[in-house]
Amino acid sequence: MSNTAFVSIGDLRKGRQAVSQVVETAAAGGCSTSGGAGKASCGSSGGPDDMPAEIWEKVKNHPCYSEEAHHHYARMHVAVAPACNIQCNYCNRKYDCSNESRPGVVSQKLTPEQAVRKVVAVASEIPQMTVLGIAGPGDALANPKKTFDTFRMLQEQAPDIKLCLSTNGLALPQMVDEICKYNIDHVTITINMVDPAVGEKIYPWIFWDHRRVTGREAAEILHRQQMLGLEMLTARGVLTKINSVLIPGINDEHLFEVNREVKKRGAFLHNIMPLISEAEHGTVFGLTGQRGPTAQELKAVQDACMGGANLMRHCRQCRADAVGLLGEDRSDEFTLDRIDQMEVVYDLDKRRAYQARVEAERQAQHQAKLQALQAAAGGEPQADEMKVLVAVATEGHGKVNQHFGHATEFQIFEVSRSQALFVGHRRVDLYCQGGYGEDEQLPSIVGAINDCHAVLVSKIGACPRDELTAAGIEPVDAYAHEFIEKAALSWFAGYRERVASGRIVHEPRGDARIRQGAFTAAA
Ligand code: CLF
Ligand code: SF4
């Protein structure tokens, strides 16, 4: 480990300083190095009041770094980085890098020239696309020429697009200068362990110094490089997000320590993602029967990490050529063949004007939501108050505005008397197929939200209503087109009343399944 001074986003908030300034102060001994308060409100769910203006500028329209932004702004990936310098037991090279995407879908590999053409085409069609990420299909920094050529050429043609990359961290320290040279403001490092004894169960080998290194030594080198790379990025003012794959029985208890260690080194966000592991993916974990976590296991680890590095809970485990809002995938609209036939006009002014409208709408929604929430607020939180999960069908604008049958995912909120907190999402198979309900899908949908007490929808048919009720999940369509948090609080106030009056008995719910298939398949 290096001796670089440790800083956290808590320090940043206190000092209202940019990342690099804080590091300088810390190195001079003038700033606390023990970490900040780590409020869950800063980070992916934070707003302009939670962080310095320079940081807000970087995160406000990055859909992964701001939970609110992901409802309004899109990202895209280009699959220019095929090679990798390590082996993870949850990866099969036939598929995309499952550090940032998930196994099971192969992306179309592009040259840097093709990639830039594609980004410019997408940016002309989707003006709210604000971020280009390179996230595979291998490791972005194991393919430095292709990665940086793409960024350099894009910067010349589309200077308003934010640049982002994802890496396993092995080659990171020697690439930090290059990362800064191209103004890459956002870097994701996948860190699954801070103890090589855990690491050797995840990484069978790394390629290092022209040779293959295995076992404990491989994990030690990787760990050293990851920590050093993170510290160097923090010192240079680059925002970092840490991805950790939760592997039950291997690093589930250890991720708490990972969270603390990355916070000390200035990580902006920590994204704890479920292992996706199926035998047909051909990964070591898939073939040895290593299972992924259940929804409650994932939530328990995330909850245990609250108060440390800020958590991202809205990751959709995108593919390496994903295009669009998180959770949607428009990559099929932008294949090379289609781009060749498109008339591409990159109009920076038009993009800026469009984004200004998006921002105005977002602010208006934010204010309306705050007002609605004030009306429904239930006082200060209490330690032992009742909390339940509710699933919400929404197609955006922060409202309960989707039919049950049209949902391909449900947002999950944890509701107490005083607040409704977004805690994740669950992908499901579409119930309504061509105008008819597909009853065979119902058990899997119920399984995905089985830990919820209610599902809030704009409308629901008789058959799913009965099945949900039989499973103990209350279907609720009384709050159609209301803001989600207000709807959830209002429903919960009624629920508590029914419990208090003895009309119903409050029962704990069971666990729920995390869908193992394609996360961003078109509905
Ligand atoms: Fe892509 Fe990753 Fe940049 Fe986002 S994705 S490189 S930080 S632009 Fe986002 Fe997708 Fe999750 Fe990644 S939802 S998998 S966190
Ligand atoms: Fe696969 Fe990514 Fe791990 Fe490389 S870093 S082995 S591409 S999961």
Coordinates of C-alpha atoms and ligand atoms in Angstrom, one line a residue:
M1 CA 0.0 0.0 0.0
S2 CA 1.2 3.5 -0.7
N3 CA 1.5 6.3 1.9
T4 CA -0.8 8.7 0.0
A5 CA -3.0 10.7 2.4
F6 CA -6.5 9.3 2.6
V7 CA -9.5 11.6 1.9
S8 CA -13.2 11.0 1.6
I9 CA -16.2 12.6 0.0
G10 CA -17.1 13.6 3.6
D11 CA -14.0 15.7 3.8
L12 CA -14.9 17.2 0.4
R13 CA -18.3 18.2 1.7
K14 CA -16.9 19.8 4.8
G15 CA -14.3 21.8 3.0
R16 CA -16.3 22.6 -0.2
Q17 CA -13.1 22.0 -2.1
A18 CA -12.3 20.1 -5.3
V19 CA -10.8 16.7 -4.8
S20 CA -7.3 17.7 -5.7
Q21 CA -7.3 20.7 -3.4
V22 CA -8.4 18.5 -0.5
V23 CA -5.6 16.1 -1.1
E24 CA -3.1 18.9 -1.2
T25 CA -4.4 20.1 2.2
A26 CA -4.4 16.6 3.6
A27 CA -0.8 16.0 2.5
A28 CA 0.2 19.2 4.3
G29 CA -1.5 17.9 7.4
G30 CA -4.3 20.5 7.5
C31 CA -7.2 18.2 6.8
S32 CA -8.7 15.3 8.7
T33 CA -7.8 12.0 7.1
S34 CA -10.2 10.0 9.2
G35 CA -13.2 10.1 6.8
G36 CA -16.3 12.1 6.8
A37 CA -19.8 11.5 8.0
G38 CA -20.5 9.5 4.9
K39 CA -24.2 10.5 4.8
A40 CA -26.1 8.3 2.4
S41 CA -27.6 11.4 0.8
C42 CA -24.3 12.4 -0.8
G43 CA -23.3 10.5 -3.8
S44 CA -25.6 8.9 -6.3
S45 CA -28.7 10.3 -4.6
G46 CA -27.1 13.6 -3.6
G47 CA -27.9 17.0 -5.1
P48 CA -26.2 20.4 -5.5
D49 CA -26.5 21.1 -1.8
D50 CA -24.6 18.0 -0.8
M51 CA -21.4 18.6 -2.6
P52 CA -19.0 21.2 -3.9
A53 CA -20.0 23.0 -7.1
E54 CA -17.1 21.5 -9.1
I55 CA -18.2 18.0 -8.2
W56 CA -21.8 18.7 -8.9
E57 CA -20.8 19.9 -12.4
K58 CA -19.3 16.5 -13.0
V59 CA -22.1 14.4 -11.7
K60 CA -25.2 16.3 -12.5
N61 CA -25.7 14.8 -15.9
H62 CA -23.9 11.5 -15.5
P63 CA -26.5 8.9 -15.2
C64 CA -24.4 6.5 -13.1
Y65 CA -23.0 9.0 -10.7
S66 CA -26.4 10.7 -9.9
E67 CA -29.5 8.6 -9.3
E68 CA -31.7 11.5 -10.2
A69 CA -29.8 12.2 -13.5
H70 CA -30.4 8.6 -14.7
H71 CA -34.0 9.3 -15.2
H72 CA -33.1 12.2 -17.6
Y73 CA -29.7 11.6 -19.2
A74 CA -28.4 8.7 -21.2
R75 CA -25.0 7.1 -21.6
M76 CA -23.5 4.9 -24.3
H77 CA -20.7 2.4 -24.4
V78 CA -18.5 1.5 -27.3
A79 CA -16.9 -2.0 -27.4
V80 CA -13.4 -1.1 -28.5
A81 CA -11.4 -2.9 -25.8
P82 CA -11.4 -6.7 -26.4
A83 CA -8.3 -7.8 -24.4
C84 CA -8.0 -8.4 -20.7
N85 CA -4.9 -8.7 -18.4
I86 CA -6.5 -10.7 -15.7
Q87 CA -8.9 -13.6 -15.3
C88 CA -11.9 -13.3 -13.0
N89 CA -13.8 -16.5 -12.0
Y90 CA -17.1 -14.9 -13.0
C91 CA -16.0 -14.1 -16.5
N92 CA -16.0 -16.0 -19.8
R93 CA -14.1 -14.0 -22.5
K94 CA -16.7 -15.0 -25.0
Y95 CA -18.9 -12.4 -23.4
D96 CA -18.5 -8.9 -22.2
C97 CA -16.5 -7.9 -19.1
S98 CA -18.8 -8.8 -16.3
N99 CA -17.0 -6.3 -14.0
E100 CA -19.1 -3.6 -15.7
S101 CA -21.6 -5.6 -17.7
R102 CA -23.1 -9.0 -17.3
P103 CA -22.3 -12.3 -18.9
G104 CA -24.5 -13.8 -21.6
V105 CA -24.5 -11.2 -24.3
V106 CA -21.7 -10.4 -26.8
S107 CA -21.1 -6.9 -28.0
Q108 CA -20.2 -5.9 -31.5
K109 CA -16.5 -5.0 -31.4
L110 CA -15.5 -1.7 -33.0
T111 CA -12.4 0.1 -34.2
P112 CA -11.8 3.5 -32.6
E113 CA -12.9 5.2 -35.9
Q114 CA -16.1 3.1 -36.1
A115 CA -16.7 3.9 -32.4
V116 CA -16.4 7.6 -32.8
R117 CA -18.7 7.5 -35.9
K118 CA -21.2 5.7 -33.7
V119 CA -21.0 8.1 -30.8
V120 CA -21.5 11.1 -33.0
A121 CA -24.5 9.4 -34.7
V122 CA -26.1 8.5 -31.3
A123 CA -25.4 12.0 -30.0
S124 CA -27.2 13.6 -32.9
E125 CA -30.2 11.3 -32.5
I126 CA -30.3 11.3 -28.6
P127 CA -29.4 14.8 -27.5
Q128 CA -29.6 13.8 -23.8
M129 CA -26.8 11.3 -24.3
T130 CA -24.1 13.0 -22.2
V131 CA -21.6 10.3 -21.4
L132 CA -19.4 7.9 -23.4
G133 CA -18.1 5.0 -21.4
I134 CA -15.6 2.4 -22.4
A135 CA -16.4 -0.7 -20.4
G136 CA -15.1 -3.7 -22.4
P137 CA -15.7 -6.2 -23.7
G138 CA -12.3 -6.7 -22.0
D139 CA -10.5 -4.2 -19.8
A140 CA -10.4 -0.6 -21.1
L141 CA -6.8 -0.1 -19.8
A142 CA -5.5 -3.4 -21.2
N143 CA -6.2 -1.9 -24.6
P144 CA -4.8 1.6 -24.0
K145 CA -4.2 2.5 -27.7
K146 CA -7.8 1.7 -28.7
T147 CA -9.3 3.3 -25.6
F148 CA -7.3 6.5 -25.7
D149 CA -7.5 6.9 -29.5
T150 CA -11.3 6.7 -29.2
F151 CA -11.4 9.3 -26.5
R152 CA -9.0 11.6 -28.3
M153 CA -10.9 11.5 -31.6
L154 CA -14.2 12.0 -29.9
Q155 CA -13.0 15.0 -27.9
E156 CA -12.1 16.7 -31.1
Q157 CA -15.5 16.0 -32.7
A158 CA -17.9 16.2 -29.7
P159 CA -16.2 18.1 -26.9
D160 CA -19.4 18.3 -24.7
I161 CA -19.6 14.6 -24.1
K162 CA -18.2 13.4 -20.7
L163 CA -15.7 10.6 -20.9
C164 CA -15.8 7.6 -18.6
L165 CA -14.0 4.3 -18.3
S166 CA -14.1 1.1 -16.4
T167 CA -11.1 -1.0 -15.4
N168 CA -10.0 -3.9 -13.2
G169 CA -7.2 -1.5 -12.0
L170 CA -4.2 -3.7 -12.8
A171 CA -2.8 -1.2 -15.3
L172 CA -4.3 1.9 -13.7
P173 CA -1.3 3.6 -11.9
Q174 CA 0.7 3.8 -15.1
M175 CA -2.3 5.2 -17.0
V176 CA -3.3 8.0 -14.7
D177 CA -1.4 10.6 -16.7
E178 CA -3.0 9.6 -19.9
I179 CA -6.5 9.5 -18.2
C180 CA -5.9 13.1 -17.0
K181 CA -4.5 14.2 -20.4
Y182 CA -7.9 13.3 -22.1
N183 CA -10.0 14.9 -19.3
I184 CA -11.5 11.6 -18.4
D185 CA -13.4 12.7 -15.3
H186 CA -15.0 9.5 -14.3
V187 CA -13.2 6.1 -13.7
T188 CA -14.8 2.9 -12.3
I189 CA -12.4 0.4 -10.7
T190 CA -13.7 -3.1 -9.9
I191 CA -12.5 -3.9 -6.4
N192 CA -13.8 -7.2 -5.0
M193 CA -11.4 -7.5 -2.1
V194 CA -8.8 -5.7 0.0
D195 CA -7.4 -9.0 1.3
P196 CA -5.4 -11.1 -1.1
A197 CA -6.6 -14.3 0.7
V198 CA -10.1 -13.4 -0.5
G199 CA -8.7 -12.3 -3.9
E200 CA -7.1 -15.6 -4.7
K201 CA -10.6 -17.2 -4.6
I202 CA -11.8 -14.7 -7.3
Y203 CA -8.8 -14.3 -9.6
P204 CA -6.9 -17.4 -10.8
W205 CA -4.3 -15.4 -12.6
I206 CA -3.1 -12.0 -13.8
F207 CA -0.8 -11.1 -16.6
W208 CA 2.0 -8.9 -15.1
D209 CA 5.5 -8.0 -16.2
H210 CA 5.3 -10.2 -19.3
R211 CA 4.3 -13.3 -17.4
R212 CA 1.3 -15.0 -16.0
V213 CA 1.2 -14.8 -12.1
T214 CA -1.1 -17.0 -10.2
G215 CA -2.4 -17.6 -6.6
R216 CA -1.8 -15.3 -3.7
E217 CA 0.9 -13.4 -5.5
A218 CA -1.5 -12.4 -8.3
A219 CA -4.1 -11.1 -5.8
E220 CA -1.4 -9.2 -3.9
I221 CA -0.2 -7.4 -7.0
L222 CA -3.8 -6.6 -8.2
H223 CA -4.7 -5.3 -4.8
R224 CA -1.6 -3.1 -4.6
Q225 CA -2.3 -1.7 -8.1
Q226 CA -6.0 -1.0 -7.3
M227 CA -5.3 0.9 -4.1
L228 CA -2.5 2.9 -5.7
G229 CA -4.5 3.7 -8.8
L230 CA -7.5 4.9 -6.7
E231 CA -5.3 7.1 -4.5
M232 CA -3.6 8.6 -7.6
L233 CA -6.9 9.4 -9.3
T234 CA -8.2 11.0 -6.1
A235 CA -5.1 13.1 -5.9
R236 CA -5.6 14.3 -9.5
G237 CA -9.3 15.2 -9.0
V238 CA -10.8 12.4 -11.0
L239 CA -14.1 11.1 -9.7
T240 CA -14.0 7.4 -8.9
K241 CA -16.7 4.7 -8.6
I242 CA -15.9 1.3 -7.2
N243 CA -17.8 -1.7 -8.5
S244 CA -17.8 -4.8 -6.3
V245 CA -19.3 -8.1 -7.3
L246 CA -21.1 -9.7 -4.4
I247 CA -20.1 -13.4 -4.3
P248 CA -21.9 -15.1 -1.4
G249 CA -19.6 -17.1 0.8
I250 CA -16.5 -15.5 -0.7
N251 CA -16.6 -11.7 -0.2
D252 CA -20.1 -11.0 1.2
E253 CA -18.8 -10.2 4.7
H254 CA -15.6 -8.7 3.3
L255 CA -17.3 -6.0 1.2
F256 CA -17.9 -3.9 4.4
E257 CA -14.1 -3.7 4.7
V258 CA -13.8 -2.9 1.0
N259 CA -16.3 0.0 1.4
R260 CA -14.3 1.4 4.3
E261 CA -10.9 1.1 2.5
V262 CA -12.1 2.8 -0.7
K263 CA -13.8 5.5 1.2
K264 CA -10.5 6.3 3.0
R265 CA -8.9 6.7 -0.4
G266 CA -11.5 9.1 -1.7
A267 CA -13.8 6.9 -3.8
F268 CA -17.0 8.9 -4.7
L269 CA -19.3 6.0 -5.0
H270 CA -19.5 2.3 -4.2
N271 CA -21.6 0.1 -6.4
I272 CA -22.2 -3.4 -4.9
M273 CA -23.6 -5.6 -7.7
P274 CA -24.9 -9.1 -7.6
L275 CA -22.9 -12.0 -9.1
I276 CA -24.6 -13.3 -12.2
S277 CA -23.7 -16.9 -12.5
E278 CA -25.3 -19.5 -14.7
A279 CA -23.7 -22.8 -15.9
E280 CA -24.5 -21.8 -19.5
H281 CA -22.2 -18.8 -19.2
G282 CA -19.3 -21.2 -19.0
T283 CA -17.5 -19.2 -16.2
V284 CA -15.6 -21.0 -13.4
F285 CA -18.3 -19.9 -10.9
G286 CA -21.1 -20.9 -13.2
L287 CA -19.6 -24.3 -13.7
T288 CA -18.8 -24.9 -10.0
G289 CA -22.3 -23.9 -8.9
Q290 CA -21.3 -20.7 -7.2
R291 CA -24.6 -18.9 -6.7
G292 CA -25.4 -15.2 -6.9
P293 CA -27.0 -13.4 -3.9
T294 CA -30.7 -13.1 -3.3
A295 CA -32.3 -9.7 -3.3
Q296 CA -32.3 -9.5 0.5
E297 CA -28.7 -10.7 0.7
L298 CA -27.7 -7.9 -1.7
K299 CA -29.7 -5.3 0.3
A300 CA -28.3 -6.5 3.6
V301 CA -24.7 -6.0 2.4
Q302 CA -25.6 -2.6 0.9
D303 CA -27.4 -1.5 4.1
A304 CA -24.4 -2.7 6.2
C305 CA -22.1 -0.4 4.2
M306 CA -24.3 2.7 4.7
G307 CA -22.3 5.4 6.5
G308 CA -19.2 4.5 4.6
A309 CA -18.5 5.3 1.0
N310 CA -21.7 6.4 -0.7
L311 CA -23.7 3.7 -2.4
M312 CA -25.0 3.5 -5.9
R313 CA -28.1 1.4 -6.0
H314 CA -29.4 2.1 -9.5
C315 CA -26.8 0.2 -11.6
R316 CA -28.3 -1.9 -14.4
Q317 CA -25.2 -4.0 -15.2
C318 CA -25.1 -2.7 -18.8
R319 CA -23.5 -4.4 -21.7
A320 CA -20.3 -3.1 -23.3
D321 CA -22.2 -1.6 -26.2
A322 CA -25.3 -0.3 -24.3
V323 CA -27.0 2.8 -25.7
G324 CA -29.7 4.9 -24.0
L325 CA -31.1 5.6 -20.5
L326 CA -29.9 3.1 -17.9
G327 CA -32.3 0.1 -18.0
E328 CA -33.1 0.6 -21.7
D329 CA -31.0 -0.7 -24.6
R330 CA -31.2 1.1 -27.9
S331 CA -28.0 -0.5 -29.3
D332 CA -30.0 -2.3 -32.0
E333 CA -30.9 1.1 -33.5
F334 CA -27.2 2.0 -34.0
T335 CA -25.5 -1.0 -35.7
L336 CA -22.8 0.0 -38.2
D337 CA -25.1 -0.8 -41.1
R338 CA -27.8 1.5 -39.8
I339 CA -25.3 4.3 -39.0
D340 CA -24.0 4.1 -42.6
Q341 CA -27.5 5.0 -43.8
M342 CA -28.1 7.8 -41.3
E343 CA -27.6 11.4 -42.1
V344 CA -25.5 12.5 -39.2
V345 CA -25.4 16.2 -38.2
Y346 CA -23.7 17.0 -34.9
D347 CA -25.2 20.2 -33.8
L348 CA -23.7 21.3 -30.5
D349 CA -26.0 24.3 -30.0
K350 CA -29.0 22.1 -30.6
R351 CA -27.8 19.6 -28.0
R352 CA -27.1 22.3 -25.5
A353 CA -30.6 23.8 -26.0
Y354 CA -32.2 20.4 -25.6
Q355 CA -30.2 19.6 -22.4
A356 CA -31.2 23.0 -21.0
R357 CA -34.9 22.0 -21.5
V358 CA -34.2 18.6 -19.8
E359 CA -32.6 20.4 -16.9
A360 CA -35.5 22.8 -16.5
E361 CA -37.9 19.9 -16.6
R362 CA -35.8 18.1 -14.0
Q363 CA -35.7 21.1 -11.7
A364 CA -39.5 21.6 -12.0
Q365 CA -40.1 17.9 -11.2
H366 CA -37.7 18.0 -8.3
Q367 CA -39.5 21.1 -6.8
A368 CA -42.9 19.5 -7.4
K369 CA -41.7 16.3 -5.7
L370 CA -40.4 18.2 -2.7
Q371 CA -43.7 20.1 -2.3
A372 CA -45.7 16.8 -2.6
L373 CA -43.4 15.2 0.0
Q374 CA -43.7 18.0 2.5
A375 CA -47.4 17.4 2.4
A376 CA -47.0 13.7 3.1
A377 CA -44.0 13.9 5.5
G378 CA -44.4 12.0 8.7
G379 CA -41.9 13.6 11.1
E380 CA -38.4 12.6 12.3
P381 CA -37.2 9.0 11.7
Q382 CA -37.1 6.8 14.8
A383 CA -34.7 3.9 15.2
D384 CA -37.2 1.1 15.7
E385 CA -40.0 2.2 13.4
M386 CA -41.8 -0.2 11.1
K387 CA -40.3 -0.3 7.6
V388 CA -41.6 -2.2 4.5
L389 CA -40.5 -2.5 0.9
V390 CA -42.8 -1.4 -1.9
A391 CA -42.4 -2.1 -5.6
V392 CA -43.3 0.7 -8.1
A393 CA -44.1 0.6 -11.8
T394 CA -42.9 3.8 -13.4
E395 CA -42.0 5.0 -16.8
G396 CA -40.3 8.2 -15.6
H397 CA -41.0 11.7 -14.3
G398 CA -40.7 10.3 -10.7
K399 CA -44.3 9.1 -10.8
V400 CA -46.4 6.0 -10.4
N401 CA -47.4 6.0 -14.1
Q402 CA -47.0 2.5 -15.5
H403 CA -49.4 -0.4 -15.9
F404 CA -48.4 -3.5 -14.1
G405 CA -48.4 -5.4 -17.4
H406 CA -46.0 -3.0 -19.1
A407 CA -43.3 -3.0 -16.5
T408 CA -39.9 -4.6 -17.3
E409 CA -38.5 -3.5 -14.0
F410 CA -39.9 -2.3 -10.7
Q411 CA -38.2 0.3 -8.6
I412 CA -38.0 -0.7 -4.9
F413 CA -38.5 1.8 -2.1
E414 CA -38.1 1.2 1.6
V415 CA -40.9 3.1 3.3
S416 CA -41.2 4.1 7.0
R417 CA -43.5 6.7 8.6
S418 CA -41.0 9.4 7.8
Q419 CA -39.5 8.6 4.5
A420 CA -39.5 6.6 1.3
L421 CA -36.0 5.7 0.2
F422 CA -35.0 4.3 -3.2
V423 CA -33.1 1.1 -2.5
G424 CA -32.9 -0.7 -5.9
H425 CA -34.7 -2.1 -8.8
R426 CA -35.8 -5.6 -10.0
R427 CA -35.9 -6.7 -13.6
V428 CA -38.9 -8.8 -14.6
D429 CA -40.3 -10.4 -17.7
L430 CA -43.0 -8.4 -19.3
Y431 CA -46.4 -9.6 -18.3
C432 CA -48.5 -8.0 -21.1
Q433 CA -47.5 -9.6 -24.4
G434 CA -49.3 -8.1 -27.4
G435 CA -52.3 -6.9 -25.5
Y436 CA -52.8 -10.1 -23.5
G437 CA -51.6 -11.0 -20.0
E438 CA -49.0 -13.8 -20.0
D439 CA -49.9 -15.7 -16.9
E440 CA -46.9 -17.9 -17.1
Q441 CA -44.7 -14.9 -16.3
L442 CA -46.6 -14.2 -13.1
P443 CA -44.7 -16.5 -10.8
S444 CA -41.3 -15.1 -11.8
I445 CA -42.6 -11.5 -11.4
V446 CA -44.0 -12.4 -7.9
G447 CA -40.6 -14.0 -7.2
A448 CA -38.8 -10.8 -8.1
I449 CA -40.8 -8.6 -5.7
N450 CA -41.6 -11.2 -3.1
D451 CA -40.0 -9.2 -0.3
C452 CA -42.4 -6.3 -0.9
H453 CA -45.6 -5.6 0.9
A454 CA -47.3 -3.7 -2.0
V455 CA -46.8 -2.9 -5.6
L456 CA -47.8 0.6 -6.8
V457 CA -49.0 0.8 -10.3
S458 CA -51.2 3.0 -12.5
K459 CA -53.4 0.1 -13.5
I460 CA -53.6 -3.6 -13.1
G461 CA -55.8 -6.4 -14.5
A462 CA -57.9 -8.9 -12.4
C463 CA -55.7 -11.9 -12.9
P464 CA -52.3 -10.4 -11.7
R465 CA -54.3 -8.6 -8.9
D466 CA -55.6 -11.9 -7.6
E467 CA -52.2 -13.7 -7.9
L468 CA -50.3 -10.9 -6.1
T469 CA -52.9 -10.7 -3.4
A470 CA -52.7 -14.5 -2.9
A471 CA -48.9 -14.1 -2.6
G472 CA -49.4 -11.5 0.1
I473 CA -48.4 -8.5 -2.0
E474 CA -51.0 -5.7 -2.1
P475 CA -51.7 -4.4 -5.6
V476 CA -52.3 -0.6 -5.3
D477 CA -53.6 1.6 -8.1
A478 CA -55.1 4.4 -6.0
Y479 CA -52.1 6.6 -6.5
A480 CA -51.8 6.6 -10.3
H481 CA -49.8 9.6 -11.6
E482 CA -48.7 10.8 -8.2
F483 CA -45.1 11.3 -7.2
I484 CA -43.6 8.0 -6.1
E485 CA -42.4 9.0 -2.6
K486 CA -45.6 10.8 -1.8
A487 CA -47.7 7.8 -3.0
A488 CA -45.6 5.4 -1.0
L489 CA -45.9 7.5 2.2
S490 CA -49.6 7.9 1.7
W491 CA -50.1 4.1 1.2
F492 CA -48.0 3.4 4.2
A493 CA -49.9 5.8 6.4
G494 CA -53.1 3.8 5.5
Y495 CA -51.3 0.5 6.0
R496 CA -50.2 1.5 9.5
E497 CA -53.8 2.6 10.3
R498 CA -55.2 -0.8 9.2
V499 CA -52.6 -2.6 11.3
A500 CA -53.3 -0.3 14.3
S501 CA -57.0 -0.9 14.0
G502 CA -56.6 -4.7 13.8
R503 CA -58.1 -4.9 10.3
I504 CA -54.9 -6.5 9.1
V505 CA -51.9 -8.1 10.8
H506 CA -48.4 -6.9 9.8
E507 CA -46.4 -9.9 8.7
P508 CA -42.7 -9.8 7.6
R509 CA -42.1 -10.7 3.9
G510 CA -39.8 -13.4 2.6
D511 CA -36.8 -13.0 0.2
A512 CA -36.9 -12.2 -3.6
R513 CA -34.9 -13.5 -6.5
I514 CA -32.6 -11.5 -8.7
R515 CA -33.2 -12.1 -12.3
Q516 CA -30.2 -13.9 -13.8
G517 CA -30.9 -13.3 -17.5
A518 CA -30.2 -10.3 -19.7
F519 CA -30.6 -7.1 -17.7
T520 CA -31.1 -4.8 -20.7
A521 CA -32.9 -7.0 -23.2
A522 CA -35.4 -5.0 -25.2
A523 CA -38.9 -5.5 -23.9
Ligands
CLF1 FE1 -20.6 3.2 -18.5 FE2 -19.8 2.6 -16.1 FE3 -19.2 4.9 -17.1 FE4 -21.7 4.4 -16.4 S1 -22.2 2.2 -16.9 S2 -18.5 3.0 -17.8 S3 -19.9 4.5 -15.0 S4 -21.0 5.3 -18.3 FE5 -23.5 2.6 -14.9 FE6 -24.0 0.6 -16.4 FE7 -23.9 0.2 -13.8 FE8 -21.7 0.7 -15.2 S5 -25.4 1.4 -14.8 S6 -22.9 -1.1 -15.4 S7 -22.4 1.7 -13.3
SF4_2 FE1 -13.5 -10.6 -17.6 FE2 -13.5 -8.0 -17.0 FE3 -12.4 -9.8 -15.3 FE4 -11.2 -9.2 -17.5 S1 -11.6 -7.8 -15.8 S2 -11.5 -11.3 -16.7 S3 -12.9 -9.0 -19.0 S4 -14.6 -9.7 -15.9

